[in-house]
Short mmCIF file of C-alpha atoms in Angstrom, two decimals:
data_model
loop_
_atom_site.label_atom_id
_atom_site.label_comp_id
_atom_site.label_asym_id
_atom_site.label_seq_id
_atom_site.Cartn_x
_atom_site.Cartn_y
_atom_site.Cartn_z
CA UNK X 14 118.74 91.61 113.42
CA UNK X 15 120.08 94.83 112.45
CA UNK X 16 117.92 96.98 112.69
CA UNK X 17 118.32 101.31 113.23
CA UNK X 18 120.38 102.12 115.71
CA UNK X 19 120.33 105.58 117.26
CA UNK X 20 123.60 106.58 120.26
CA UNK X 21 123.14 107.64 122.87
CA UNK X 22 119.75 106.68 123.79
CA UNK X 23 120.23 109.17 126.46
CA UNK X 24 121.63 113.21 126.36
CA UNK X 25 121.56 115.26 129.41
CA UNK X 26 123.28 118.71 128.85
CA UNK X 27 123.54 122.05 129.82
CA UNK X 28 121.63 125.11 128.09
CA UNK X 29 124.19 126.69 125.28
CA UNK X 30 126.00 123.23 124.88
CA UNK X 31 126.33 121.99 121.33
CA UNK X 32 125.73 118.31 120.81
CA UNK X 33 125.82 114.92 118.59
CA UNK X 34 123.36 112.14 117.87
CA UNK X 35 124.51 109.40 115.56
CA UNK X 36 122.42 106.78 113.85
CA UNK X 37 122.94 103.77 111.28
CA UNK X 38 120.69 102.79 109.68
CA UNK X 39 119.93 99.17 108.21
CA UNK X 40 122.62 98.76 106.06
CA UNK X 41 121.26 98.69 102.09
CA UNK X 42 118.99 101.08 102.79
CA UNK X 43 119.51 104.37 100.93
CA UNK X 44 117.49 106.67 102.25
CA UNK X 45 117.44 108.39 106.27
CA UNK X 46 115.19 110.64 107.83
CA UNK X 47 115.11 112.33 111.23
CA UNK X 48 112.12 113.50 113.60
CA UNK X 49 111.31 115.05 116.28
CA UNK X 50 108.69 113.88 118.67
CA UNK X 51 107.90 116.10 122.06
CA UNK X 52 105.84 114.37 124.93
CA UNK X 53 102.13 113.64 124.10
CA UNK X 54 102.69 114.25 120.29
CA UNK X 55 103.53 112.62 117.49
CA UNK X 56 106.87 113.02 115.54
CA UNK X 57 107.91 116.19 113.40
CA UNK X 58 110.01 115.87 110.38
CA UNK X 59 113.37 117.24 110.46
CA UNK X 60 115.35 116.08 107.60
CA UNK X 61 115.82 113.49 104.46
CA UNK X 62 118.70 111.92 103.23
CA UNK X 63 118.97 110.14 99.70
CA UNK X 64 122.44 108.26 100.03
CA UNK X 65 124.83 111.30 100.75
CA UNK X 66 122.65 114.27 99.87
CA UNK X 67 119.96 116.29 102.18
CA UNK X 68 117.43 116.77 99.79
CA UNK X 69 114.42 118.06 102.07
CA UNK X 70 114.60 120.01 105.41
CA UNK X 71 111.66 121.18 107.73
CA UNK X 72 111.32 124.71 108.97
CA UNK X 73 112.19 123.10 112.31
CA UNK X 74 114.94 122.77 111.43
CA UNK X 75 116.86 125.82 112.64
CA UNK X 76 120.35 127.19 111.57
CA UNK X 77 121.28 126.18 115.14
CA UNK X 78 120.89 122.34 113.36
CA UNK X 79 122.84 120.87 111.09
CA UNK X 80 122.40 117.21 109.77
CA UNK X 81 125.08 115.40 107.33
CA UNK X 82 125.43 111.86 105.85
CA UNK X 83 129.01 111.97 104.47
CA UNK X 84 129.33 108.88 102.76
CA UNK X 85 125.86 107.94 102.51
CA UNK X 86 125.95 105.25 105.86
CA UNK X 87 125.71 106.87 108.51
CA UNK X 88 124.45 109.93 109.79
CA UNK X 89 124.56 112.65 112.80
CA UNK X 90 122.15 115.46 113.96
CA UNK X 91 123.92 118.37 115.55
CA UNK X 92 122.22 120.78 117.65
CA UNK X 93 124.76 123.99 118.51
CA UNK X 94 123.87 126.49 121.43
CA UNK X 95 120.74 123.87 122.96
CA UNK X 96 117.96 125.63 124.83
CA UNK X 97 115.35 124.19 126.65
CA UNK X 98 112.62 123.97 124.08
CA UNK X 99 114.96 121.42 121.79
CA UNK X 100 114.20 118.75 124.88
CA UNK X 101 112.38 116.06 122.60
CA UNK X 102 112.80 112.28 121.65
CA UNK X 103 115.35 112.57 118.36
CA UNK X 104 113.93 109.55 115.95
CA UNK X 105 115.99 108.14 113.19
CA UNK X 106 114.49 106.41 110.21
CA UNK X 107 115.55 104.66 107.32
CA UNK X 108 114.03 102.94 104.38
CA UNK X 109 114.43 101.14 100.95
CA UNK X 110 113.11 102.53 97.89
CA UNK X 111 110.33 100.44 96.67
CA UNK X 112 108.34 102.04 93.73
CA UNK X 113 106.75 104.97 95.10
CA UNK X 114 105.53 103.68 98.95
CA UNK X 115 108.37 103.69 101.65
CA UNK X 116 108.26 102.19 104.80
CA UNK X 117 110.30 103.68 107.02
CA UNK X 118 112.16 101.97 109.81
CA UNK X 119 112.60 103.69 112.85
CA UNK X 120 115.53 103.62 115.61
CA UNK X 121 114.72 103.17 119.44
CA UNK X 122 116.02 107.48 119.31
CA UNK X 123 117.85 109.80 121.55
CA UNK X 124 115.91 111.48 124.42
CA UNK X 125 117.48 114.82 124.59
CA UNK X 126 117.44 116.80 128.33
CA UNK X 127 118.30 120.74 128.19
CA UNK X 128 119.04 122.07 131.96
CA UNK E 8 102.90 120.49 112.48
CA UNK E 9 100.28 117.95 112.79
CA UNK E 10 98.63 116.81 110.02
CA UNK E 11 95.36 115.85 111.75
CA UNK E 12 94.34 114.14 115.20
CA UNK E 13 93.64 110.60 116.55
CA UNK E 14 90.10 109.72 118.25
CA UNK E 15 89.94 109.02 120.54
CA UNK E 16 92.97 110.42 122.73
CA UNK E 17 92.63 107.64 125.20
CA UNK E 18 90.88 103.64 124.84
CA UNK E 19 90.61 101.27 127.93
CA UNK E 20 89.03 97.80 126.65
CA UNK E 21 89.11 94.65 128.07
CA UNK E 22 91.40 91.75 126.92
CA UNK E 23 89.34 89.56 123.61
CA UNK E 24 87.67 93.09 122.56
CA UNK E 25 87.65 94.94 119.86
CA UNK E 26 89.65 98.65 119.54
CA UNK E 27 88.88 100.88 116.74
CA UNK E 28 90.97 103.95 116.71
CA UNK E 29 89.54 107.05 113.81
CA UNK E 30 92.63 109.33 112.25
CA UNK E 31 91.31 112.64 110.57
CA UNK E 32 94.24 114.61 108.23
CA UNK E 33 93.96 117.37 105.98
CA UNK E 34 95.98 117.63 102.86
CA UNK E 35 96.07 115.57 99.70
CA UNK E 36 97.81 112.15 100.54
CA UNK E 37 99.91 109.68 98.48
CA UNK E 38 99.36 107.27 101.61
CA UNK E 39 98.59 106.48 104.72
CA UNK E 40 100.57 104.58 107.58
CA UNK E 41 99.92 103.53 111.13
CA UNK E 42 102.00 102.98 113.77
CA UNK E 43 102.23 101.64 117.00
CA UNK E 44 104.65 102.78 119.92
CA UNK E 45 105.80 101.75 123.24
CA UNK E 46 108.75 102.24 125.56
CA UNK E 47 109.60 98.49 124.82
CA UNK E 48 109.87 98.52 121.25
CA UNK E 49 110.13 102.02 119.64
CA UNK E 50 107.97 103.21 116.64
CA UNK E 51 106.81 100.29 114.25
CA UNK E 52 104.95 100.52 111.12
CA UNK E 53 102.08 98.57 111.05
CA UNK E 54 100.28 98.89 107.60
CA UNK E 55 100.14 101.32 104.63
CA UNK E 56 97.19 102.05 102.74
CA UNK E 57 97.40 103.60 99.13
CA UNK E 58 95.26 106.67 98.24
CA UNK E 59 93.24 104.59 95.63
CA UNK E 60 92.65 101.71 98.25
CA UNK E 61 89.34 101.47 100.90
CA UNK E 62 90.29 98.79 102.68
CA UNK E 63 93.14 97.27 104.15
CA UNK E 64 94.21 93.34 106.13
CA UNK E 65 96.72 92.05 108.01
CA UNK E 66 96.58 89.75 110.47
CA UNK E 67 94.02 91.56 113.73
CA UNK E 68 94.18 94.71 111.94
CA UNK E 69 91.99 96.12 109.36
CA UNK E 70 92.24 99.60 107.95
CA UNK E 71 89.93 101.82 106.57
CA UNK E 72 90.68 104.87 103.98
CA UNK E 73 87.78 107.14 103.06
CA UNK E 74 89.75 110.13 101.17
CA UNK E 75 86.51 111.97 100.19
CA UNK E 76 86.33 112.81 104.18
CA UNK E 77 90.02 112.82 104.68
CA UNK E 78 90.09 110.05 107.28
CA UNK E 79 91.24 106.28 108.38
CA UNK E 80 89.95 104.59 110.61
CA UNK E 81 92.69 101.19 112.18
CA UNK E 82 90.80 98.07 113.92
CA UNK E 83 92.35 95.76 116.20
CA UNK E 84 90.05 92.27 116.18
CA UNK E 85 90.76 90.38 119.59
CA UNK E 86 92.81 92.34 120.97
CA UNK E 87 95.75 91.49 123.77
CA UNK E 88 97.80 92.87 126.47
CA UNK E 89 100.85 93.44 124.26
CA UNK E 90 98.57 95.00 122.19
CA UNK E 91 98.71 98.22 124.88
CA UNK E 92 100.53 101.27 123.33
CA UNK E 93 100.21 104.49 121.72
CA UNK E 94 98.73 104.24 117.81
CA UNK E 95 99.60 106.59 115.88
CA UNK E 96 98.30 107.56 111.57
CA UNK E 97 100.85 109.31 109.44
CA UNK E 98 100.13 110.48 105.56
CA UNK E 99 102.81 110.64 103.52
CA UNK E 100 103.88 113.05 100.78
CA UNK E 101 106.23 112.28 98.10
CA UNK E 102 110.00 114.04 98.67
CA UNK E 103 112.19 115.06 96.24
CA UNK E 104 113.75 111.67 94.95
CA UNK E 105 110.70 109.73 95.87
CA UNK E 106 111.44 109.57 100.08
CA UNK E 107 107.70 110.18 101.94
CA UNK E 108 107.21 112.98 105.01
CA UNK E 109 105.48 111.36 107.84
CA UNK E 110 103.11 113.60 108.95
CA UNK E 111 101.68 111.99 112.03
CA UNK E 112 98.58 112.70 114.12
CA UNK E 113 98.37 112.93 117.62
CA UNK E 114 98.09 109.57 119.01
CA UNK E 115 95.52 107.41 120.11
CA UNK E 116 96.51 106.00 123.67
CA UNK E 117 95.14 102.25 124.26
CA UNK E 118 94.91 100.15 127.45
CA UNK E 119 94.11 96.38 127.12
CA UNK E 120 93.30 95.22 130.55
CA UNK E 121 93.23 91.55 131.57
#
């Protein structure tokens, strides 16, 4: 089954560190979304992806982020200068347009630390 | 933000019980989605229900939609202990090019005890 896949599951870094999630999602599916989700709440959109281009992003969504799907596969979530407050669970999601519902198809994430 | 909040927060039933979990948003809504999370197995969707529906099956779970009060209401029927996780209702709005924001609630956290 291939389903989302989010690396690494796992990010431990140091405040004013810059760094990289990756996900893939299921392979035909054209469109990607990232969230946010903080301990005891529910995710927080981020971003959307329609193939290659970002067509929506949150006012979370700082200019210390920067999302990109280059070829429309793939895509990575960069966070420069991390503080403390960007500590959350970093979902992935991708879905399959299908008239106008969309289920969306979420990764396992990345659980981000700041020190 | 959240769009609206979960009630309640927290359910503790008893394994062959019923759970009912109430979701309350705020805005217009093309749909709405629950979900169901644990640390085993991520964030899954569990059923969508369309603006213009009431009523919802599949399987244990029956939804609810009652868009005049802005609010869903999810049932589990005979419930288990994999049935234990957090439940969570998103509405979605229509993106440019037709993608949906999730905007989720707060979670409703339920216990099924042997």
């Amino acid at each position: 089954d291939t389903g989302v896949s989010q690396d690494p599951r796992h990010k431990i870094t140091k405040r004013g560190q810059n760094v990289t999630f990756r996900c893939d999602p299921i392979s035909e599916h054209n469109r990607l979304y990232w969230y946010r989700q903080t301990l005891g709440q529910g995710p927080e959109f981020l971003t959307y992806f329609q193939n290659e281009a970002q067509l929506e992003k949150s006012r979370l969504l700082s200019d210390r982020f920067s999302a990109e799907r280059p070829k429309g596969s793939f895509s990575t979530l960069e966070i420069q200068r991390t503080e403390q407050g960007d500590s959350a669970m970093y979902l992935c999601a991708s879905s399959l347009r299908r008239g106008s519902t969309d289920t969306q198809y979420f990764g396992p994430g990345t659980r981000l630390t700041v020190l | 933000s959240q769009q609206g909040e979960e009630d309640p927060q927290a359910l503790s039933i008893q394994e062959g019980e019923n759970a009912t979990m109430n979701c309350s948003y705020k805005t217009s809504i093309n749909n709405l989605q629950w979900y169901r999370q644990n640390s085993g197995r991520g964030l899954v969707h569990l059923i969508l229900i369309r603006s213009n529906e009431r009523e919802k099956h599949s399987g244990r779970l029956r939804v609810t939609l009652d868009t005049s009060k802005k609010s869903s209401s999810l049932l589990i029927t005979a419930s288990r202990a994999a049935d234990t996780a957090s439940y969570f209702c998103a509405t979605a709005a229509i993106l440019t090019g037709g993608g949906n924001k999730l905007t989720f609630g707060t979670g409703t956290q339920l216990k099924v005890e042997l």
